[in-house]
PDB file of C-alpha atoms in Angstrom:
ATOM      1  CA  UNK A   1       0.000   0.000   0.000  1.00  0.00           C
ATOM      2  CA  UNK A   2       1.539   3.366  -1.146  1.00  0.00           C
ATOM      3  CA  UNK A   3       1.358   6.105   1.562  1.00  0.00           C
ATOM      4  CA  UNK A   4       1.290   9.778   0.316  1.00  0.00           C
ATOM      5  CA  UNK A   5       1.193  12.589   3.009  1.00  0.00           C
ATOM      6  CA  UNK A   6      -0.109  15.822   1.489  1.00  0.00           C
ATOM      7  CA  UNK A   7       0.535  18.814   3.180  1.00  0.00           C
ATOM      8  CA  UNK A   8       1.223  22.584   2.458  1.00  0.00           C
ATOM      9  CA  UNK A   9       0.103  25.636   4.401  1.00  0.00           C
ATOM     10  CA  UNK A  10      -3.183  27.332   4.971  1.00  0.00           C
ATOM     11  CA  UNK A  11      -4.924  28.178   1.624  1.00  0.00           C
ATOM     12  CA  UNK A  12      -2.521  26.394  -0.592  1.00  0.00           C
ATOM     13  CA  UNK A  13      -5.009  24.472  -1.878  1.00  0.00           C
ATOM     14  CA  UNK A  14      -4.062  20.808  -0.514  1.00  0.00           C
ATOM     15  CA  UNK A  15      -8.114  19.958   0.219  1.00  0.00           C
ATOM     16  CA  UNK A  16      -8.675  20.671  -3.759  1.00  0.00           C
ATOM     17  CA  UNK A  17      -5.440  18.760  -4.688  1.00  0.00           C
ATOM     18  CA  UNK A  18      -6.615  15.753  -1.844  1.00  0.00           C
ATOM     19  CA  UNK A  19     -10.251  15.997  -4.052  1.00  0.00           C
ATOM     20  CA  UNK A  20      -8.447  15.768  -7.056  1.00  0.00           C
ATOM     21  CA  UNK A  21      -6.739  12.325  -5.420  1.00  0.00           C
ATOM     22  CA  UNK A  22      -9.562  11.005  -4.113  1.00  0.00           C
ATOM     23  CA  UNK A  23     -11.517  11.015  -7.956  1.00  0.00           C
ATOM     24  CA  UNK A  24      -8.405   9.320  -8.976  1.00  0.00           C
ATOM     25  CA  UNK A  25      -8.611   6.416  -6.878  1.00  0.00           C
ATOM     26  CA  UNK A  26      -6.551   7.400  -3.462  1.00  0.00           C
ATOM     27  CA  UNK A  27      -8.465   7.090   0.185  1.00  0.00           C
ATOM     28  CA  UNK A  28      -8.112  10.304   1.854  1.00  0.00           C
ATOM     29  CA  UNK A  29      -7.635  10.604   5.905  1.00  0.00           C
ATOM     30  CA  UNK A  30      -8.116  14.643   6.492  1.00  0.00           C
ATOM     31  CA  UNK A  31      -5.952  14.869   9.690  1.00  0.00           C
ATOM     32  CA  UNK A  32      -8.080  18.312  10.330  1.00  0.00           C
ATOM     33  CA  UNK A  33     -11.266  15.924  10.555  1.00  0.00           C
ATOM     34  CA  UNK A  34      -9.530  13.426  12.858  1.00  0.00           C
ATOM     35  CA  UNK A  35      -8.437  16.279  14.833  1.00  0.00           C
ATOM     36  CA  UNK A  36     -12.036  17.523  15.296  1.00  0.00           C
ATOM     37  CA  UNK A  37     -12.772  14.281  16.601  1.00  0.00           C
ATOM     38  CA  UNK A  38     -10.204  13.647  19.141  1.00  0.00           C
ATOM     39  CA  UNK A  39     -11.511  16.801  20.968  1.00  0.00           C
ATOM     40  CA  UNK A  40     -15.531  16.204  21.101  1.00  0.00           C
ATOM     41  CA  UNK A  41     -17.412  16.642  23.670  1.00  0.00           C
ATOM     42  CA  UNK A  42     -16.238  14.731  27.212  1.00  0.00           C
ATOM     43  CA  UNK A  43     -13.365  12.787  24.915  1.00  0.00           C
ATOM     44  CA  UNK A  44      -9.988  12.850  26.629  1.00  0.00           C
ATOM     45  CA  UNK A  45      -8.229  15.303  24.209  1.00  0.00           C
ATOM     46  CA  UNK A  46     -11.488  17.444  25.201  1.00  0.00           C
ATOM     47  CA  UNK A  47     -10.774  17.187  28.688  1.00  0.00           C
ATOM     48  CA  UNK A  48      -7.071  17.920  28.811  1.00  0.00           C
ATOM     49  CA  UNK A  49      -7.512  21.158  26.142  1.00  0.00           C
ATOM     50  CA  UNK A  50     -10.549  22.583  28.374  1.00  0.00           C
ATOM     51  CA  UNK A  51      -8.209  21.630  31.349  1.00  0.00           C
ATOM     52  CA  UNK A  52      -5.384  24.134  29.412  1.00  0.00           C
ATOM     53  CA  UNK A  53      -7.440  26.808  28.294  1.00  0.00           C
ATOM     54  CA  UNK A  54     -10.320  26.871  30.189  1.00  0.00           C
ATOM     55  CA  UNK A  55     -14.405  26.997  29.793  1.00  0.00           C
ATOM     56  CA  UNK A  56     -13.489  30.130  27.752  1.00  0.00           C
ATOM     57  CA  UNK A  57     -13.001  28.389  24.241  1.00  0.00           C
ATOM     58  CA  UNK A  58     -16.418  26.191  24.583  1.00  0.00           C
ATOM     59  CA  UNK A  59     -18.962  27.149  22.370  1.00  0.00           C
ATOM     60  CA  UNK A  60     -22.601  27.301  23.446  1.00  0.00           C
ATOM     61  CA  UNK A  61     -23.237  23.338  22.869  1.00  0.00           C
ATOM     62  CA  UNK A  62     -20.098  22.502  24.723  1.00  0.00           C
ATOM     63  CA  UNK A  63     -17.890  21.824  21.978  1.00  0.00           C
ATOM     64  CA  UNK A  64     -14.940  23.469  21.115  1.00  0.00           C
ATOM     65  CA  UNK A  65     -14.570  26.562  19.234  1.00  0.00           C
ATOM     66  CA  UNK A  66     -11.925  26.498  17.248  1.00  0.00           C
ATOM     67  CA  UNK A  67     -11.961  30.248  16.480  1.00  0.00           C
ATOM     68  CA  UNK A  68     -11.498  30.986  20.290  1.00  0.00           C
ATOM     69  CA  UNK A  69      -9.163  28.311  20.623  1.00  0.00           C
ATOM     70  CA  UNK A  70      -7.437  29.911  17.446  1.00  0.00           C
ATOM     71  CA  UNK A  71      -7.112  33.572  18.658  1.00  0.00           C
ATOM     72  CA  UNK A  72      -5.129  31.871  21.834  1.00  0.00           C
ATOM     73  CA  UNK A  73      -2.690  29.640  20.403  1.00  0.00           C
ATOM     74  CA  UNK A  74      -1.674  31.745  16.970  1.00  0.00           C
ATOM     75  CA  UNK A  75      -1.314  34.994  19.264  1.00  0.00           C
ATOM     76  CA  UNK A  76       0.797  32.973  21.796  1.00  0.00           C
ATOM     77  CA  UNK A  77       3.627  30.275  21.141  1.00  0.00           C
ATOM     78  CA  UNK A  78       3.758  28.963  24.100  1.00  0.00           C
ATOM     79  CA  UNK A  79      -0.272  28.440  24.383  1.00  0.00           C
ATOM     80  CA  UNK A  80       0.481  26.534  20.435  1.00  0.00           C
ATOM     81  CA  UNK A  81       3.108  24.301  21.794  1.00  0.00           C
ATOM     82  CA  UNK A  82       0.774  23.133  24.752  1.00  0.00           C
ATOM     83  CA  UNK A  83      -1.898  22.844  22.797  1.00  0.00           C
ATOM     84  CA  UNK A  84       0.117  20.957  20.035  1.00  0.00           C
ATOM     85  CA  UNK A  85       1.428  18.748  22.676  1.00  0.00           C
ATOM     86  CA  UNK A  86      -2.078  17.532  23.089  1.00  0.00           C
ATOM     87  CA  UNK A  87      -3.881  16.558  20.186  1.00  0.00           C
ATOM     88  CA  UNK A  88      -1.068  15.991  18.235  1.00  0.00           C
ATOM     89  CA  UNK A  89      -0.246  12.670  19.544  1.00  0.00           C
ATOM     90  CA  UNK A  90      -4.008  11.526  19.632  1.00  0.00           C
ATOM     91  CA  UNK A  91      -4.143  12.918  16.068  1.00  0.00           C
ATOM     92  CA  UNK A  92      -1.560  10.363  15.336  1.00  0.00           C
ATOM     93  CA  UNK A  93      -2.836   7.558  16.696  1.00  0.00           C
ATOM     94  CA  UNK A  94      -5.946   7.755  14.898  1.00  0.00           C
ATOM     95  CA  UNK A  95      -4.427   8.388  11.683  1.00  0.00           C
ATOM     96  CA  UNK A  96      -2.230   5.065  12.366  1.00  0.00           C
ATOM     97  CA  UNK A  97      -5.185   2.728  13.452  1.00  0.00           C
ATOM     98  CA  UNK A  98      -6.940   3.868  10.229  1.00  0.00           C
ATOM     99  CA  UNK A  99      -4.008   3.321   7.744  1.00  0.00           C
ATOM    100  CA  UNK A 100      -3.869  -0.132   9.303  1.00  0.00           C
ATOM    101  CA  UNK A 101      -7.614  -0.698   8.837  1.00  0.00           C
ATOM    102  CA  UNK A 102      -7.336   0.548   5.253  1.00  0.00           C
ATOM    103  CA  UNK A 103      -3.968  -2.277   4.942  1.00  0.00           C
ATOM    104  CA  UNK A 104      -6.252  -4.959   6.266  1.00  0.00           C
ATOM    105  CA  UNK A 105      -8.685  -4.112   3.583  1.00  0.00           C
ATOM    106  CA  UNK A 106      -6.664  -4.229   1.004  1.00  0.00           C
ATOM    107  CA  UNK A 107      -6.609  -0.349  -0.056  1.00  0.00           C
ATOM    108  CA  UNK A 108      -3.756   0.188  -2.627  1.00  0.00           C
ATOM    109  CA  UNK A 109      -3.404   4.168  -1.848  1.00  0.00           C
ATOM    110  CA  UNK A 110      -3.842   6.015   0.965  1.00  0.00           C
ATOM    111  CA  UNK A 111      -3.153  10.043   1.447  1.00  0.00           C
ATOM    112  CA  UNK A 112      -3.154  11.431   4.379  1.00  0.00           C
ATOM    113  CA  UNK A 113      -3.808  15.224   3.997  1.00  0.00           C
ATOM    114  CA  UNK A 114      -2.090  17.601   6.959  1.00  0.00           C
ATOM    115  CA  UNK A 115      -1.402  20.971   7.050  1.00  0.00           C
ATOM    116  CA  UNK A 116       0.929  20.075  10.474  1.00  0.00           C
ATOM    117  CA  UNK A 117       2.543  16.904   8.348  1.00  0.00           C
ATOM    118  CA  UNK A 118       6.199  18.070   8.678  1.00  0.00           C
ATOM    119  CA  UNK A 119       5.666  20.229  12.105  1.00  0.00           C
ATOM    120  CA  UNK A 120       3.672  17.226  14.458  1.00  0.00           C
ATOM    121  CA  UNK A 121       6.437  14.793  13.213  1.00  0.00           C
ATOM    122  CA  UNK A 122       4.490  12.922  11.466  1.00  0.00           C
ATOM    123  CA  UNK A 123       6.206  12.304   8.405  1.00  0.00           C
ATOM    124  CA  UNK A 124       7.107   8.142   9.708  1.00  0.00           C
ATOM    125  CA  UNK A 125       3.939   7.323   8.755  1.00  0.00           C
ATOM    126  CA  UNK A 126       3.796   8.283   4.753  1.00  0.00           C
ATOM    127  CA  UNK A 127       5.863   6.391   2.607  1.00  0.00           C
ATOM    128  CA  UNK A 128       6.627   9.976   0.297  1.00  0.00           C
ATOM    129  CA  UNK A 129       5.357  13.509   1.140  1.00  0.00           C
ATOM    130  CA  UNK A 130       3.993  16.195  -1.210  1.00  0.00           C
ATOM    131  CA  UNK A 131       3.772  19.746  -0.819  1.00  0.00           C
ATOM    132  CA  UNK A 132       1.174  21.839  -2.685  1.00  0.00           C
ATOM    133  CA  UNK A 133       2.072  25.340  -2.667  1.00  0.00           C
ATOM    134  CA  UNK A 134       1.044  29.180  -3.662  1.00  0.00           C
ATOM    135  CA  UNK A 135       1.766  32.558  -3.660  1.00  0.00           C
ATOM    136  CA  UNK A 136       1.139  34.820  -0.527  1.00  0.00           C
ATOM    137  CA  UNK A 137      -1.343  36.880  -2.035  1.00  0.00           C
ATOM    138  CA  UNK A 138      -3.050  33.871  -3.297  1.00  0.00           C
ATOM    139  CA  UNK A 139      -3.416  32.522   0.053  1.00  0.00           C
ATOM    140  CA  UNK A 140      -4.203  35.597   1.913  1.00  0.00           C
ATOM    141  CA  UNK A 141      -7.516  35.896  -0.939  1.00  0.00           C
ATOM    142  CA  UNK A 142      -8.363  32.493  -0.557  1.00  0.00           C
ATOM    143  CA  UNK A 143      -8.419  32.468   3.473  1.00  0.00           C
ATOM    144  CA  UNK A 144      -9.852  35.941   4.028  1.00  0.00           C
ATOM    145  CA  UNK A 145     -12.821  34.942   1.343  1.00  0.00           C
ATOM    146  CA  UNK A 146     -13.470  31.017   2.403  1.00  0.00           C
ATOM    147  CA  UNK A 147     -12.870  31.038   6.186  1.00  0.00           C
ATOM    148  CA  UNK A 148     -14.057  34.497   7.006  1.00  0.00           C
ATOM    149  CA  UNK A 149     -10.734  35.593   8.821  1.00  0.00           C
ATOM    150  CA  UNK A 150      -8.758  39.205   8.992  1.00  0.00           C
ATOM    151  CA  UNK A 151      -6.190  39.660   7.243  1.00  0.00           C
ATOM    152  CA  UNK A 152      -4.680  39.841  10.300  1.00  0.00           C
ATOM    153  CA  UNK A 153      -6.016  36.435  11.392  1.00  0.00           C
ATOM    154  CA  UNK A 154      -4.396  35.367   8.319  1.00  0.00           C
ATOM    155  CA  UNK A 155      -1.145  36.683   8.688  1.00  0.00           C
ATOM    156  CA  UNK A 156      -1.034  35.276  12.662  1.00  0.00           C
ATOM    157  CA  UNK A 157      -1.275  32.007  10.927  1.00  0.00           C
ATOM    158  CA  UNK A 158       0.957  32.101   8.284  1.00  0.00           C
ATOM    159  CA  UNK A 159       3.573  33.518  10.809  1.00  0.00           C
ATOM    160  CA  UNK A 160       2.936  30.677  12.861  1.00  0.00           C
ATOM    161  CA  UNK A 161       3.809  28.019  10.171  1.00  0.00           C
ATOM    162  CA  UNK A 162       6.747  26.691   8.280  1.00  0.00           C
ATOM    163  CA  UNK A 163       8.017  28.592   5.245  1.00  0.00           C
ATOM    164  CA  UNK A 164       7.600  26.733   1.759  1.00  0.00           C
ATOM    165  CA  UNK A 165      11.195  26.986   1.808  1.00  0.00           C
ATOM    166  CA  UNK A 166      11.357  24.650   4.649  1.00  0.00           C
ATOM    167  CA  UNK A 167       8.595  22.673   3.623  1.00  0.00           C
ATOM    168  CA  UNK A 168      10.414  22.162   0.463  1.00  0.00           C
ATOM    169  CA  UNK A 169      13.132  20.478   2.497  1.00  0.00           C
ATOM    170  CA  UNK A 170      11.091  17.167   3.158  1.00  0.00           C
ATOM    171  CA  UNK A 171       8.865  17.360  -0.122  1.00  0.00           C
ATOM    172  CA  UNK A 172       9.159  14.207  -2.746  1.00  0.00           C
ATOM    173  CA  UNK A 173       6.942  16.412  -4.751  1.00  0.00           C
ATOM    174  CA  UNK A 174       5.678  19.910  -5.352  1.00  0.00           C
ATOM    175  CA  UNK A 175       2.245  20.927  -6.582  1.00  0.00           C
ATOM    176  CA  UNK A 176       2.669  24.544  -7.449  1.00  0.00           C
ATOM    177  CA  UNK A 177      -1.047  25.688  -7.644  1.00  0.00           C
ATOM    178  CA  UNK A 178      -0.289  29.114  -9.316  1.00  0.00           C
ATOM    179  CA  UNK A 179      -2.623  28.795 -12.183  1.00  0.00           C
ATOM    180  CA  UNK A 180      -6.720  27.622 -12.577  1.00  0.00           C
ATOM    181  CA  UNK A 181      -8.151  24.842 -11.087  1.00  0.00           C
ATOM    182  CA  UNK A 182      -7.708  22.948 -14.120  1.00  0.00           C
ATOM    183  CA  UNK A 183      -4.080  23.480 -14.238  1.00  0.00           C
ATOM    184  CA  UNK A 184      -4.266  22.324 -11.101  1.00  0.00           C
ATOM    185  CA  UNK A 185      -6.072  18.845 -11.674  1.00  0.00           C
ATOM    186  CA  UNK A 186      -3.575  18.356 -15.044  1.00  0.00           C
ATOM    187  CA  UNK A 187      -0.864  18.971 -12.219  1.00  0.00           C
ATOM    188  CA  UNK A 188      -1.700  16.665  -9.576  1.00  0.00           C
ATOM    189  CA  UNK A 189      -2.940  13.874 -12.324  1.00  0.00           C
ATOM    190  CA  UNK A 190       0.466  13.535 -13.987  1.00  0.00           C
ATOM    191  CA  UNK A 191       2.253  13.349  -9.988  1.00  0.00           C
ATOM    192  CA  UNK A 192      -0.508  10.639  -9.221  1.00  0.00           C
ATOM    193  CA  UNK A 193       0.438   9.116 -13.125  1.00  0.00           C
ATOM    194  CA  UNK A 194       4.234   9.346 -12.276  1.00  0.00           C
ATOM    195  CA  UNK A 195       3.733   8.241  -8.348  1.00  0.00           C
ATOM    196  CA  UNK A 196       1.739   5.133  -9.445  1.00  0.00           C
ATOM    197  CA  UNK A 197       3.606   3.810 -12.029  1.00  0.00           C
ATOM    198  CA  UNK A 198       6.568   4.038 -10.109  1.00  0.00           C
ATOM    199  CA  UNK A 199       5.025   1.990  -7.580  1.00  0.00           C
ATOM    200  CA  UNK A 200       4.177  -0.863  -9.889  1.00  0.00           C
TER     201      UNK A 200
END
């Protein structure tokens, strides 16, 4: 079973380029969705973040609220690293029993999309890592118009992240989303093309 981990920073585009993946045949695991899960409601990574940062970042329902949570942690680098120390080993764990469930059952490709791939040490479980990219203007657009953020949200989070320099470091492959979305697809199709005969 080949093991991809996509990652890239905020607004690069990896969930299109993971989309792209998944019509081509690859089983996705979006760490961001695992990491929702590990902190619901009365779970243990729930407990120990409301334990850190107090009743404050609860929404109404109980749950957290990762905006809160957000303004804490990208404001503060020591709040980050606490709250990284947290959920980024239950994060992993998850990710690990599901790429051995997917092995059982025979799946042939599995991605693992992750913003935090590189950062959370994480990189042991992907057999080859790819790095979508994009311009800083680019990213700052797409952010402030999809998530609703500041641009000084925006800029708190990007400062708080590797540089695609660095990134570049650990990447087998670069997805340079610079152009349309279809430029994009044509991109990530000949990687998957290239990846998956290689693997044959």
């Amino acid at each position: 079973m080949k093991l991809i981990g996509l990652t890239g920073g905020i607004g690069s585009g990896k969930s299109t380029v993971a989309q792209v993946l998944a019509d081509l045949g690859a089983t996705v695991i979006h760490a961001d969705t695992v990491g929702h899960d590990v902190y619901r409601p009365r779970t243990e990574g729930w407990q120990q973040v409301t334990r850190a940062f107090g009743t404050a970042v609860l929404a109404a329902d109980g749950t957290i609220d990762r905006r809160k949570l957000g303004a804490i942690v990208f404001a503060n680098p020591q709040a980050r690293e606490r709250l990284n120390a947290i959920v980024h080993p239950l994060i992993a764990e998850e990710i690990r029993r599901q790429i051995e469930a997917y092995r059982a059952a025979g799946t042939t490709c599995v991605v693992v999309e992750a913003a935090l791939l590189i950062e959370a040490n994480w990189l042991a479980l992907v057999d080859e890592v790819w790095l979508v990219v994009a311009t800083k203007d680019a990213v700052i657009e797409r952010v402030v118009t999809q998530r609703h953020l500041t641009r000084e949200e925006v800029a708190l989070r990007l400062d708080a992240q590797l540089s695609d320099a660095e990134r570049r470091r650990f990447a087998d492959r670069v997805i340079e989303n610079t152009g349309a979305v279809q430029q994009l697809r044509e991109g990530v199709s000949k990687a998957w093309t290239a990846a998956t005969r290689a693997d044959t």
